[in-house]
Amino acid sequence: MPTVAGDQGAARGPLIGVLALQGDVREHLAALAAAGAVPTTVRRPDELAAVDGLVIPGGESTTMSKLAVLFGMLEPLRSRVRAGMPVYGTCAGLILLAEKILDPRSGQETVGGIDMIVRRNAFGRQNESFEAAVDVVGVGAVDGVFIRAPWVESVGAEVEVLAEHGGHVVAVRQGSALATAFHPELTGDHRLHGFFTEMVRSAG
Amino acid sequence: MSSTLIPTSQTPETGTARVKRGMAEQLKGGVIMDVVTPDQAKIAEDAGAVAVMALERVPADIRKDGGVARMSDPDMIEGIIEAVSIPVMAKSRIGHFVEAQVLQSLGVDYIDESEVLTPADEVNHSDKWAFTTPFVCGATNLGEALRRIAEGAAMIRSKGEAGTGNVVEAVRHLRQIKNEIARLRGYDNNELYAAAKELRAPYEIVKEVAELGKLPVVLFSAGGVATPADAALMRQLGAEGVFVGSGIFKSGDPAKRAAAIVKATTFYDDPKIVADASRNLGEAMVGINIDTLPASEHYANRGW
């Protein structure tokens, strides 16, 4: 079987990183693998430089932002996102992709990439965390798991709204940047990760 | 809420197992710090804590003061909730479901049914399925962890020996849990029934653990972590994050030590970063050798 190595090379999915400063990294790695990508963790600038696309996972947005500054990841993230690297943020990741946060914690930085203003913990504290079906443009109905979730308060003209819940924007796309306020990585439904993997593939 | 409804949206459902367990998934890789004042909570948040545990006295002081340790004053917990935007946890006594009801009504994000407080019931833990607020519980071995999960715990932590600054018990408990999971992995289906009996845990959960090769909920370490290297040790042993109790605010320079422990927890597998995080931290908490403690003061023995 001398051709196997070559075939695998041709069929191999894009290398997609998961920012692993903190948060539900393992679930995203599993969802990306199931969606046909080659997943890897990213904690350092050289690891970031190697990937074709990046997922910013759920976690605590203030913590993740502080760690990104502390470990010299903020500027490398900004420059790669600005240069058009496909990126997908869930929950805390959505907050990090916003140009502006309403009521940010002092010194809370974002990566940016999507022209939107977000409200943190907009749906409430943990007791208000919920599940509900959400219709996502281009993907269909998915189980939305919202955990102390943010929503998108307003978007710029370039931003496409992909989903709403209760009258609030909860999924958006601007060019190669995708973001959801909910956590598809917790559901075992890999369609959104498949959608993102396709974005990465077509950008490559 | 606006009246605009998406046609496919069902009524939102709160307090589901996925929402409770999923909350703990978001804390992974992070440090949860014990704090007794809003100012300490802010120091913890600024240092990069993923959550704070609001309580009146850290375990080291509970040990020193003796007496019955109970749920904290609601005013004090609310003060901390208002001071920070990261999640706030608080402790109820084992089996004291009314303290847990109070904590839920205050809007805390997680309830720790904790052996650090004096148990209120010597037989029963609280029925955690009855709550919207998720629970974290301590465990010294796999059977104990699975019994807590059966009662509805959405997150497990090793018990360790809180308030001692001595990591030896946390290491023992984490190794015990990991070893027992590894053993289950090797069992065939016939053996799982006897294993469930031995573990004194429901067969369904035992089978799930055998298949997953891990707990069905997030596993953190707690009890005795005092240094960046302690935190990195627990991560290398398989903890998905760490609780630090007395170790930070009983040390010489809490802000610096808190940030250092966060750093070492993220880069637990990089000794150079752990070394840098360990420099010039000032005095660590003094610590206690566990074998000098009378048996009645071993918190890990509380709960069953």
Short mmCIF file of C-alpha atoms in Angstrom, two decimals:
data_model
loop_
_atom_site.label_atom_id
_atom_site.label_comp_id
_atom_site.label_asym_id
_atom_site.label_seq_id
_atom_site.Cartn_x
_atom_site.Cartn_y
_atom_site.Cartn_z
CA MET A 1 0.00 0.00 0.00
CA PRO A 2 2.57 2.58 -1.02
CA THR A 3 -0.01 5.25 -1.91
CA VAL A 4 -1.68 5.42 1.51
CA ALA A 5 0.53 8.18 2.87
CA GLY A 6 -0.13 10.34 -0.17
CA ASP A 7 -3.88 9.72 -0.02
CA GLN A 8 -3.97 10.65 3.64
CA GLY A 9 -2.12 13.85 2.84
CA ALA A 10 -4.70 14.79 0.25
CA ALA A 11 -7.67 13.92 2.45
CA ARG A 12 -6.39 15.47 5.62
CA GLY A 13 -8.47 18.32 7.02
CA PRO A 14 -7.15 21.77 7.86
CA LEU A 15 -5.08 22.29 11.02
CA ILE A 16 -7.35 24.15 13.44
CA GLY A 17 -6.10 25.37 16.80
CA VAL A 18 -8.08 25.76 20.00
CA LEU A 19 -6.85 28.60 22.21
CA ALA A 20 -5.94 26.69 25.37
CA LEU A 21 -5.35 29.38 27.98
CA GLN A 22 -8.43 28.25 29.89
CA GLY A 23 -11.92 26.88 29.21
CA ASP A 24 -13.62 23.90 27.55
CA VAL A 25 -10.76 23.13 25.20
CA ARG A 26 -11.14 19.34 25.11
CA GLU A 27 -14.75 19.50 23.89
CA HIS A 28 -13.75 21.77 20.99
CA LEU A 29 -10.83 19.50 20.06
CA ALA A 30 -13.22 16.54 19.93
CA ALA A 31 -15.86 18.44 17.94
CA LEU A 32 -13.27 19.64 15.40
CA ALA A 33 -11.89 16.12 14.95
CA ALA A 34 -15.43 14.82 14.41
CA ALA A 35 -15.97 17.57 11.83
CA GLY A 36 -12.95 16.44 9.81
CA ALA A 37 -10.35 18.96 10.95
CA VAL A 38 -6.97 18.23 12.50
CA PRO A 39 -7.24 19.88 15.93
CA THR A 40 -4.38 21.13 18.09
CA THR A 41 -3.99 23.25 21.21
CA VAL A 42 -2.56 26.78 20.99
CA ARG A 43 -0.98 28.51 24.00
CA ARG A 44 2.09 30.16 22.44
CA PRO A 45 2.73 32.54 19.51
CA ASP A 46 4.67 29.91 17.52
CA GLU A 47 1.75 27.46 17.90
CA LEU A 48 -0.62 30.16 16.67
CA ALA A 49 1.56 30.86 13.65
CA ALA A 50 1.24 27.21 12.54
CA VAL A 51 -2.56 26.85 12.37
CA ASP A 52 -4.95 27.43 9.45
CA GLY A 53 -7.79 28.56 11.72
CA LEU A 54 -8.52 29.05 15.42
CA VAL A 55 -11.34 28.37 17.87
CA ILE A 56 -11.57 30.57 20.96
CA PRO A 57 -13.45 28.36 23.43
CA GLY A 58 -15.91 29.03 26.19
CA GLY A 59 -14.46 29.93 29.56
CA GLU A 60 -14.24 33.06 31.66
CA SER A 61 -13.75 35.99 29.30
CA THR A 62 -12.03 38.20 31.89
CA THR A 63 -9.62 35.40 32.79
CA MET A 64 -8.91 34.50 29.19
CA SER A 65 -8.28 38.12 28.26
CA LYS A 66 -5.88 38.57 31.21
CA LEU A 67 -4.01 35.38 30.35
CA ALA A 68 -3.75 36.43 26.69
CA VAL A 69 -2.07 39.69 27.76
CA LEU A 70 0.09 37.98 30.38
CA PHE A 71 1.41 35.38 27.94
CA GLY A 72 2.02 37.75 25.04
CA MET A 73 -0.76 36.23 22.93
CA LEU A 74 -2.99 39.28 22.48
CA GLU A 75 -1.03 41.06 19.74
CA PRO A 76 -0.27 37.86 17.77
CA LEU A 77 -3.99 37.00 17.95
CA ARG A 78 -4.99 40.47 16.78
CA SER A 79 -2.58 40.48 13.89
CA ARG A 80 -3.58 37.01 12.63
CA VAL A 81 -7.30 37.77 12.91
CA ARG A 82 -6.74 41.12 11.14
CA ALA A 83 -4.87 39.29 8.40
CA GLY A 84 -7.92 37.11 7.79
CA MET A 85 -7.19 33.87 9.64
CA PRO A 86 -10.59 32.13 10.09
CA VAL A 87 -11.63 32.26 13.73
CA TYR A 88 -14.65 30.94 15.66
CA GLY A 89 -15.50 32.09 19.19
CA THR A 90 -18.07 30.49 21.52
CA CYS A 91 -19.44 32.37 24.56
CA ALA A 92 -16.26 33.87 26.09
CA GLY A 93 -14.78 33.51 22.60
CA LEU A 94 -17.58 35.66 21.19
CA ILE A 95 -16.71 38.35 23.74
CA LEU A 96 -13.05 38.21 22.75
CA LEU A 97 -13.95 38.69 19.08
CA ALA A 98 -16.03 41.83 19.79
CA GLU A 99 -14.67 45.25 18.93
CA LYS A 100 -16.32 46.59 22.06
CA ILE A 101 -17.66 45.25 25.39
CA LEU A 102 -20.38 47.10 27.27
CA ASP A 103 -19.27 47.51 30.88
CA PRO A 104 -15.90 45.73 30.54
CA ARG A 105 -13.84 44.88 33.62
CA SER A 106 -11.01 47.34 34.03
CA GLY A 107 -8.28 46.47 31.58
CA GLN A 108 -10.31 43.79 29.81
CA GLU A 109 -8.88 43.64 26.29
CA THR A 110 -10.43 41.99 23.26
CA VAL A 111 -8.94 40.55 20.09
CA GLY A 112 -11.63 42.10 17.90
CA GLY A 113 -12.46 40.98 14.39
CA ILE A 114 -16.23 41.37 14.45
CA ASP A 115 -17.77 44.84 14.38
CA MET A 116 -20.15 44.35 17.30
CA ILE A 117 -20.84 45.49 20.84
CA VAL A 118 -21.48 42.66 23.31
CA ARG A 119 -23.02 42.52 26.76
CA ARG A 120 -21.39 40.06 29.16
CA ASN A 121 -23.56 37.68 31.23
CA ALA A 122 -26.51 39.31 29.45
CA PHE A 123 -28.84 36.34 29.97
CA GLY A 124 -28.03 36.30 33.71
CA ARG A 125 -26.02 34.32 36.24
CA GLN A 126 -25.76 30.52 36.42
CA ASN A 127 -29.31 30.05 37.77
CA GLU A 128 -30.59 31.67 34.54
CA SER A 129 -28.37 29.52 32.28
CA PHE A 130 -30.58 27.55 29.88
CA GLU A 131 -30.97 25.33 26.83
CA ALA A 132 -33.18 26.20 23.88
CA ALA A 133 -33.40 25.40 20.18
CA VAL A 134 -31.75 28.04 18.00
CA ASP A 135 -32.13 28.44 14.23
CA VAL A 136 -28.75 29.21 12.70
CA VAL A 137 -28.65 30.55 9.12
CA GLY A 138 -26.75 28.10 6.92
CA VAL A 139 -26.76 25.35 9.57
CA GLY A 140 -30.35 24.81 10.74
CA ALA A 141 -31.88 24.26 14.18
CA VAL A 142 -29.33 23.41 16.88
CA ASP A 143 -29.50 22.86 20.63
CA GLY A 144 -28.30 26.12 22.14
CA VAL A 145 -26.60 25.69 25.52
CA PHE A 146 -26.33 29.17 27.08
CA ILE A 147 -24.14 29.37 30.20
CA ARG A 148 -23.92 32.80 31.86
CA ALA A 149 -24.07 33.76 28.23
CA PRO A 150 -23.47 37.10 26.54
CA TRP A 151 -25.57 38.51 23.73
CA VAL A 152 -24.73 40.86 20.89
CA GLU A 153 -26.11 44.29 21.64
CA SER A 154 -25.53 45.82 18.18
CA VAL A 155 -23.67 45.02 14.97
CA GLY A 156 -22.02 47.03 12.19
CA ALA A 157 -23.13 46.96 8.54
CA GLU A 158 -20.58 44.28 7.59
CA VAL A 159 -21.85 41.77 10.13
CA GLU A 160 -24.30 39.04 9.18
CA VAL A 161 -26.69 37.99 11.95
CA LEU A 162 -26.97 34.19 11.90
CA ALA A 163 -29.29 33.60 14.87
CA GLU A 164 -31.39 35.27 17.51
CA HIS A 165 -32.94 34.09 20.74
CA GLY A 166 -35.68 35.99 22.53
CA GLY A 167 -35.05 38.99 20.28
CA HIS A 168 -31.31 39.08 20.99
CA VAL A 169 -28.54 38.35 18.53
CA VAL A 170 -26.68 35.16 19.55
CA ALA A 171 -24.73 34.15 16.41
CA VAL A 172 -22.88 36.34 13.89
CA ARG A 173 -20.40 36.18 11.07
CA GLN A 174 -18.18 38.84 9.56
CA GLY A 175 -16.04 37.52 6.71
CA SER A 176 -13.78 34.83 8.15
CA ALA A 177 -14.86 35.41 11.76
CA LEU A 178 -17.73 33.41 13.31
CA ALA A 179 -19.15 33.68 16.82
CA THR A 180 -21.94 32.11 18.89
CA ALA A 181 -23.11 33.03 22.40
CA PHE A 182 -23.90 29.35 23.02
CA HIS A 183 -21.81 26.17 23.23
CA PRO A 184 -22.25 23.66 20.37
CA GLU A 185 -19.15 21.85 21.69
CA LEU A 186 -21.21 20.60 24.65
CA THR A 187 -23.96 18.99 22.58
CA GLY A 188 -22.36 16.29 20.42
CA ASP A 189 -23.81 18.06 17.34
CA HIS A 190 -20.81 18.95 15.19
CA ARG A 191 -22.55 20.89 12.41
CA LEU A 192 -21.30 24.31 13.53
CA HIS A 193 -17.76 22.96 13.78
CA GLY A 194 -18.27 21.47 10.32
CA PHE A 195 -19.48 24.85 9.06
CA PHE A 196 -16.35 26.50 10.51
CA THR A 197 -14.05 23.78 9.16
CA GLU A 198 -15.49 24.51 5.70
CA MET A 199 -14.75 28.22 6.23
CA VAL A 200 -11.14 27.33 7.03
CA ARG A 201 -10.89 24.95 4.08
CA SER A 202 -12.19 27.51 1.60
CA ALA A 203 -9.95 30.24 3.03
CA GLY A 204 -6.93 27.98 2.49
CA MET B 1 -37.41 39.86 27.23
CA SER B 2 -38.60 41.04 23.86
CA SER B 3 -41.68 39.38 22.39
CA THR B 4 -39.86 38.45 19.18
CA LEU B 5 -39.70 34.67 19.10
CA ILE B 6 -37.80 32.44 16.76
CA PRO B 7 -40.30 29.84 15.52
CA THR B 8 -38.13 26.84 16.45
CA SER B 9 -37.30 28.05 19.96
CA GLN B 10 -38.82 25.92 22.66
CA THR B 11 -39.35 27.29 26.12
CA PRO B 12 -35.86 27.78 27.54
CA GLU B 13 -35.01 25.13 30.12
CA THR B 14 -32.86 26.07 33.12
CA GLY B 15 -31.02 23.83 35.59
CA THR B 16 -30.47 20.94 33.16
CA ALA B 17 -27.58 18.53 33.75
CA ARG B 18 -25.94 19.87 30.60
CA VAL B 19 -26.15 23.47 31.80
CA LYS B 20 -24.87 22.55 35.28
CA ARG B 21 -22.02 20.31 34.13
CA GLY B 22 -21.29 22.62 31.20
CA MET B 23 -20.71 25.49 33.61
CA ALA B 24 -17.87 23.53 35.25
CA GLU B 25 -16.42 22.75 31.80
CA GLN B 26 -15.96 26.51 31.33
CA LEU B 27 -13.81 26.69 34.49
CA LYS B 28 -11.32 24.07 33.27
CA GLY B 29 -7.66 24.99 33.30
CA GLY B 30 -8.40 27.64 35.89
CA VAL B 31 -7.91 28.47 39.55
CA ILE B 32 -10.77 28.98 42.01
CA MET B 33 -9.72 31.03 45.04
CA ASP B 34 -11.14 31.28 48.56
CA VAL B 35 -11.90 34.91 49.48
CA VAL B 36 -13.40 36.44 52.62
CA THR B 37 -13.91 40.09 51.52
CA PRO B 38 -14.90 41.96 48.32
CA ASP B 39 -11.34 43.36 48.18
CA GLN B 40 -9.84 39.88 48.19
CA ALA B 41 -12.33 38.87 45.49
CA LYS B 42 -11.10 41.72 43.29
CA ILE B 43 -7.47 40.74 43.89
CA ALA B 44 -8.36 37.19 42.86
CA GLU B 45 -10.19 38.35 39.74
CA ASP B 46 -7.34 40.68 38.75
CA ALA B 47 -4.88 37.80 39.18
CA GLY B 48 -6.85 35.72 36.67
CA ALA B 49 -8.99 33.47 38.92
CA VAL B 50 -11.84 31.77 37.00
CA ALA B 51 -14.12 31.92 40.05
CA VAL B 52 -14.04 32.78 43.73
CA MET B 53 -15.31 30.85 46.75
CA ALA B 54 -16.98 33.32 49.12
CA LEU B 55 -16.64 32.35 52.78
CA GLU B 56 -16.30 33.97 56.19
CA ARG B 57 -13.10 32.25 57.22
CA VAL B 58 -10.55 30.38 55.13
CA PRO B 59 -10.05 26.76 56.25
CA ALA B 60 -6.78 27.58 58.09
CA ASP B 61 -8.74 29.97 60.33
CA ILE B 62 -11.61 27.52 60.76
CA ARG B 63 -9.01 25.07 62.08
CA LYS B 64 -7.52 27.67 64.39
CA ASP B 65 -10.84 28.94 65.75
CA GLY B 66 -12.52 25.55 66.19
CA GLY B 67 -16.24 25.36 66.95
CA VAL B 68 -19.02 24.80 64.42
CA ALA B 69 -18.35 26.17 60.94
CA ARG B 70 -21.48 27.16 59.02
CA MET B 71 -22.64 28.85 55.82
CA SER B 72 -21.42 32.46 55.53
CA ASP B 73 -23.49 35.59 56.16
CA PRO B 74 -25.67 36.42 53.10
CA ASP B 75 -24.55 40.09 53.25
CA MET B 76 -20.95 39.00 52.95
CA ILE B 77 -21.71 36.69 50.01
CA GLU B 78 -23.75 39.38 48.23
CA GLY B 79 -20.94 41.89 48.75
CA ILE B 80 -18.61 39.55 46.90
CA ILE B 81 -21.14 38.84 44.14
CA GLU B 82 -21.37 42.59 43.53
CA ALA B 83 -17.59 43.09 43.57
CA VAL B 84 -16.65 40.75 40.71
CA SER B 85 -17.95 39.55 37.35
CA ILE B 86 -16.41 36.05 37.51
CA PRO B 87 -18.60 33.26 38.99
CA VAL B 88 -19.05 33.18 42.76
CA MET B 89 -19.28 29.91 44.68
CA ALA B 90 -20.26 29.44 48.33
CA LYS B 91 -20.24 26.56 50.80
CA SER B 92 -23.10 24.77 52.52
CA ARG B 93 -22.67 22.19 55.25
CA ILE B 94 -22.95 18.53 54.18
CA GLY B 95 -26.63 17.56 54.24
CA HIS B 96 -27.79 21.08 55.14
CA PHE B 97 -30.14 21.53 52.20
CA VAL B 98 -31.66 24.67 53.71
CA GLU B 99 -28.28 26.42 53.64
CA ALA B 100 -28.12 25.31 50.00
CA GLN B 101 -31.60 26.74 49.37
CA VAL B 102 -30.44 30.04 50.87
CA LEU B 103 -27.33 30.09 48.67
CA GLN B 104 -29.44 29.38 45.59
CA SER B 105 -31.78 32.24 46.49
CA LEU B 106 -28.77 34.58 46.79
CA GLY B 107 -27.86 33.73 43.18
CA VAL B 108 -24.48 32.10 43.76
CA ASP B 109 -23.21 30.33 40.64
CA TYR B 110 -22.07 27.10 42.32
CA ILE B 111 -22.66 25.53 45.75
CA ASP B 112 -19.84 23.60 47.42
CA GLU B 113 -21.35 21.00 49.77
CA SER B 114 -18.19 21.04 51.80
CA GLU B 115 -16.48 18.96 54.46
CA VAL B 116 -14.62 22.13 55.50
CA LEU B 117 -17.82 23.17 57.28
CA THR B 118 -19.20 21.06 60.13
CA PRO B 119 -21.53 18.38 58.68
CA ALA B 120 -25.24 18.86 59.45
CA ASP B 121 -26.27 15.27 58.67
CA GLU B 122 -24.19 12.20 59.46
CA VAL B 123 -25.98 9.96 56.97
CA ASN B 124 -27.27 11.99 54.04
CA HIS B 125 -25.85 14.52 51.65
CA SER B 126 -28.25 17.03 50.06
CA ASP B 127 -30.36 15.96 47.07
CA LYS B 128 -28.60 18.11 44.51
CA TRP B 129 -31.00 17.30 41.65
CA ALA B 130 -33.59 19.41 43.51
CA PHE B 131 -31.62 22.59 42.78
CA THR B 132 -31.18 24.86 39.76
CA THR B 133 -27.78 25.94 41.08
CA PRO B 134 -25.09 23.33 40.35
CA PHE B 135 -23.07 21.66 43.12
CA VAL B 136 -19.43 20.73 43.52
CA CYS B 137 -18.57 18.05 46.10
CA GLY B 138 -15.35 16.64 47.53
CA ALA B 139 -14.22 13.04 47.18
CA THR B 140 -11.33 10.93 48.45
CA ASN B 141 -11.95 8.00 46.10
CA LEU B 142 -13.97 6.97 43.06
CA GLY B 143 -16.91 5.45 44.95
CA GLU B 144 -17.40 8.64 46.91
CA ALA B 145 -17.20 10.75 43.72
CA LEU B 146 -19.80 8.56 41.99
CA ARG B 147 -22.16 8.65 44.96
CA ARG B 148 -22.01 12.45 44.87
CA ILE B 149 -22.66 12.42 41.10
CA ALA B 150 -25.62 10.10 41.69
CA GLU B 151 -26.97 12.70 44.14
CA GLY B 152 -26.64 15.35 41.43
CA ALA B 153 -23.16 16.86 41.85
CA ALA B 154 -22.11 18.54 38.59
CA MET B 155 -18.43 18.83 39.48
CA ILE B 156 -16.05 16.88 41.74
CA ARG B 157 -12.93 18.00 43.56
CA SER B 158 -10.44 15.98 45.52
CA LYS B 159 -10.89 16.73 49.21
CA GLY B 160 -7.25 16.95 50.16
CA GLU B 161 -6.83 18.29 53.68
CA ALA B 162 -8.02 21.90 53.58
CA GLY B 163 -6.30 24.58 55.62
CA THR B 164 -3.03 22.71 56.03
CA GLY B 165 -0.97 24.03 53.11
CA ASN B 166 0.08 20.41 52.69
CA VAL B 167 -0.63 18.87 49.29
CA VAL B 168 -0.07 15.24 50.30
CA GLU B 169 -3.74 14.35 50.81
CA ALA B 170 -4.84 16.02 47.56
CA VAL B 171 -2.23 13.91 45.76
CA ARG B 172 -3.45 10.76 47.49
CA HIS B 173 -7.11 11.41 46.62
CA LEU B 174 -6.46 12.35 43.00
CA ARG B 175 -4.21 9.33 42.44
CA GLN B 176 -6.80 7.11 44.08
CA ILE B 177 -9.59 8.38 41.81
CA LYS B 178 -7.46 8.16 38.66
CA ASN B 179 -6.20 4.65 39.54
CA GLU B 180 -9.70 3.37 40.22
CA ILE B 181 -10.91 4.79 36.89
CA ALA B 182 -7.99 3.09 35.10
CA ARG B 183 -8.90 -0.21 36.77
CA LEU B 184 -12.55 0.11 35.64
CA ARG B 185 -11.32 0.65 32.08
CA GLY B 186 -9.86 -2.83 32.15
CA TYR B 187 -13.02 -4.58 33.32
CA ASP B 188 -15.37 -6.40 30.99
CA ASN B 189 -19.15 -6.01 31.24
CA ASN B 190 -19.52 -8.98 33.59
CA GLU B 191 -17.19 -7.41 36.11
CA LEU B 192 -18.87 -3.99 36.18
CA TYR B 193 -21.80 -5.19 38.32
CA ALA B 194 -19.50 -6.38 41.08
CA ALA B 195 -17.42 -3.23 40.66
CA ALA B 196 -20.53 -1.10 41.22
CA LYS B 197 -21.29 -3.07 44.37
CA GLU B 198 -17.74 -2.62 45.60
CA LEU B 199 -17.76 1.10 44.81
CA ARG B 200 -21.21 1.43 46.42
CA ALA B 201 -22.29 3.47 43.40
CA PRO B 202 -25.07 3.06 40.80
CA TYR B 203 -24.20 0.60 38.01
CA GLU B 204 -25.19 3.06 35.24
CA ILE B 205 -22.64 5.65 36.37
CA VAL B 206 -19.95 3.00 36.90
CA LYS B 207 -20.53 1.77 33.34
CA GLU B 208 -20.38 5.32 32.00
CA VAL B 209 -17.03 5.93 33.72
CA ALA B 210 -15.67 2.62 32.41
CA GLU B 211 -16.62 3.66 28.86
CA LEU B 212 -15.46 7.29 29.08
CA GLY B 213 -12.27 6.59 31.01
CA LYS B 214 -13.03 9.67 33.06
CA LEU B 215 -15.70 11.03 35.36
CA PRO B 216 -18.84 12.27 33.57
CA VAL B 217 -18.23 15.64 35.26
CA VAL B 218 -15.22 17.93 35.62
CA LEU B 219 -12.60 16.89 38.21
CA PHE B 220 -10.65 19.59 40.08
CA SER B 221 -8.16 19.30 42.89
CA ALA B 222 -8.52 20.97 46.28
CA GLY B 223 -7.10 20.87 49.77
CA GLY B 224 -3.53 21.91 50.53
CA VAL B 225 -2.37 23.64 47.33
CA ALA B 226 -0.06 26.49 48.45
CA THR B 227 2.53 27.06 45.70
CA PRO B 228 2.67 27.33 41.88
CA ALA B 229 4.45 23.98 41.78
CA ASP B 230 1.66 22.39 43.87
CA ALA B 231 -0.90 23.61 41.33
CA ALA B 232 1.17 22.33 38.39
CA LEU B 233 1.61 18.98 40.18
CA MET B 234 -2.13 18.52 40.55
CA ARG B 235 -2.64 19.40 36.87
CA GLN B 236 0.04 16.91 35.79
CA LEU B 237 -1.64 14.26 37.94
CA GLY B 238 -4.85 14.82 35.97
CA ALA B 239 -6.80 17.54 37.78
CA GLU B 240 -8.62 19.77 35.28
CA GLY B 241 -8.13 22.82 37.50
CA VAL B 242 -7.41 23.70 41.12
CA PHE B 243 -9.07 25.23 44.14
CA VAL B 244 -6.75 27.26 46.35
CA GLY B 245 -8.10 27.95 49.81
CA SER B 246 -5.91 29.34 52.52
CA GLY B 247 -2.77 29.20 50.37
CA ILE B 248 -3.19 32.65 48.80
CA PHE B 249 -4.55 35.02 51.41
CA LYS B 250 -2.56 33.38 54.24
CA SER B 251 0.67 34.12 52.37
CA GLY B 252 2.94 37.17 52.44
CA ASP B 253 2.01 38.68 49.05
CA PRO B 254 -1.44 37.40 48.00
CA ALA B 255 -1.74 39.30 44.69
CA LYS B 256 1.60 38.04 43.47
CA ARG B 257 1.07 34.48 44.67
CA ALA B 258 -2.42 34.38 43.14
CA ALA B 259 -1.10 35.45 39.72
CA ALA B 260 1.80 32.99 40.02
CA ILE B 261 -0.51 30.06 40.77
CA VAL B 262 -2.71 31.00 37.79
CA LYS B 263 0.34 31.07 35.53
CA ALA B 264 1.60 27.70 36.75
CA THR B 265 -1.86 26.18 36.34
CA THR B 266 -2.07 27.24 32.67
CA PHE B 267 1.53 26.20 31.85
CA TYR B 268 1.61 23.24 34.23
CA ASP B 269 3.72 21.20 31.82
CA ASP B 270 6.42 23.85 31.28
CA PRO B 271 8.94 23.75 34.19
CA LYS B 272 10.61 26.99 33.04
CA ILE B 273 7.37 28.92 33.41
CA VAL B 274 6.59 27.21 36.73
CA ALA B 275 10.11 28.17 37.87
CA ASP B 276 9.56 31.81 36.90
CA ALA B 277 6.19 31.82 38.63
CA SER B 278 7.85 30.49 41.79
CA ARG B 279 10.40 33.32 42.15
CA ASN B 280 10.26 35.88 44.99
CA LEU B 281 6.76 35.12 46.19
CA GLY B 282 7.52 35.98 49.80
CA GLU B 283 6.32 33.83 52.67
CA ALA B 284 4.15 30.83 51.85
CA MET B 285 1.53 29.85 54.41
CA VAL B 286 3.23 27.94 57.21
CA GLY B 287 1.46 24.64 56.75
CA ILE B 288 0.69 21.68 58.97
CA ASN B 289 1.95 18.11 58.89
CA ILE B 290 -1.19 16.03 58.55
CA ASP B 291 -0.01 13.31 60.94
CA THR B 292 0.14 15.84 63.78
CA LEU B 293 -3.61 16.48 63.38
CA PRO B 294 -5.98 14.57 65.68
CA ALA B 295 -8.33 12.27 63.74
CA SER B 296 -11.33 14.48 64.58
CA GLU B 297 -9.70 17.32 62.66
CA HIS B 298 -9.25 15.39 59.44
CA TYR B 299 -11.86 17.15 57.28
CA ALA B 300 -11.46 14.58 54.51
CA ASN B 301 -13.10 11.96 56.74
CA ARG B 302 -16.31 13.98 56.76
CA GLY B 303 -18.82 12.82 54.14
CA TRP B 304 -19.27 9.22 53.03
#
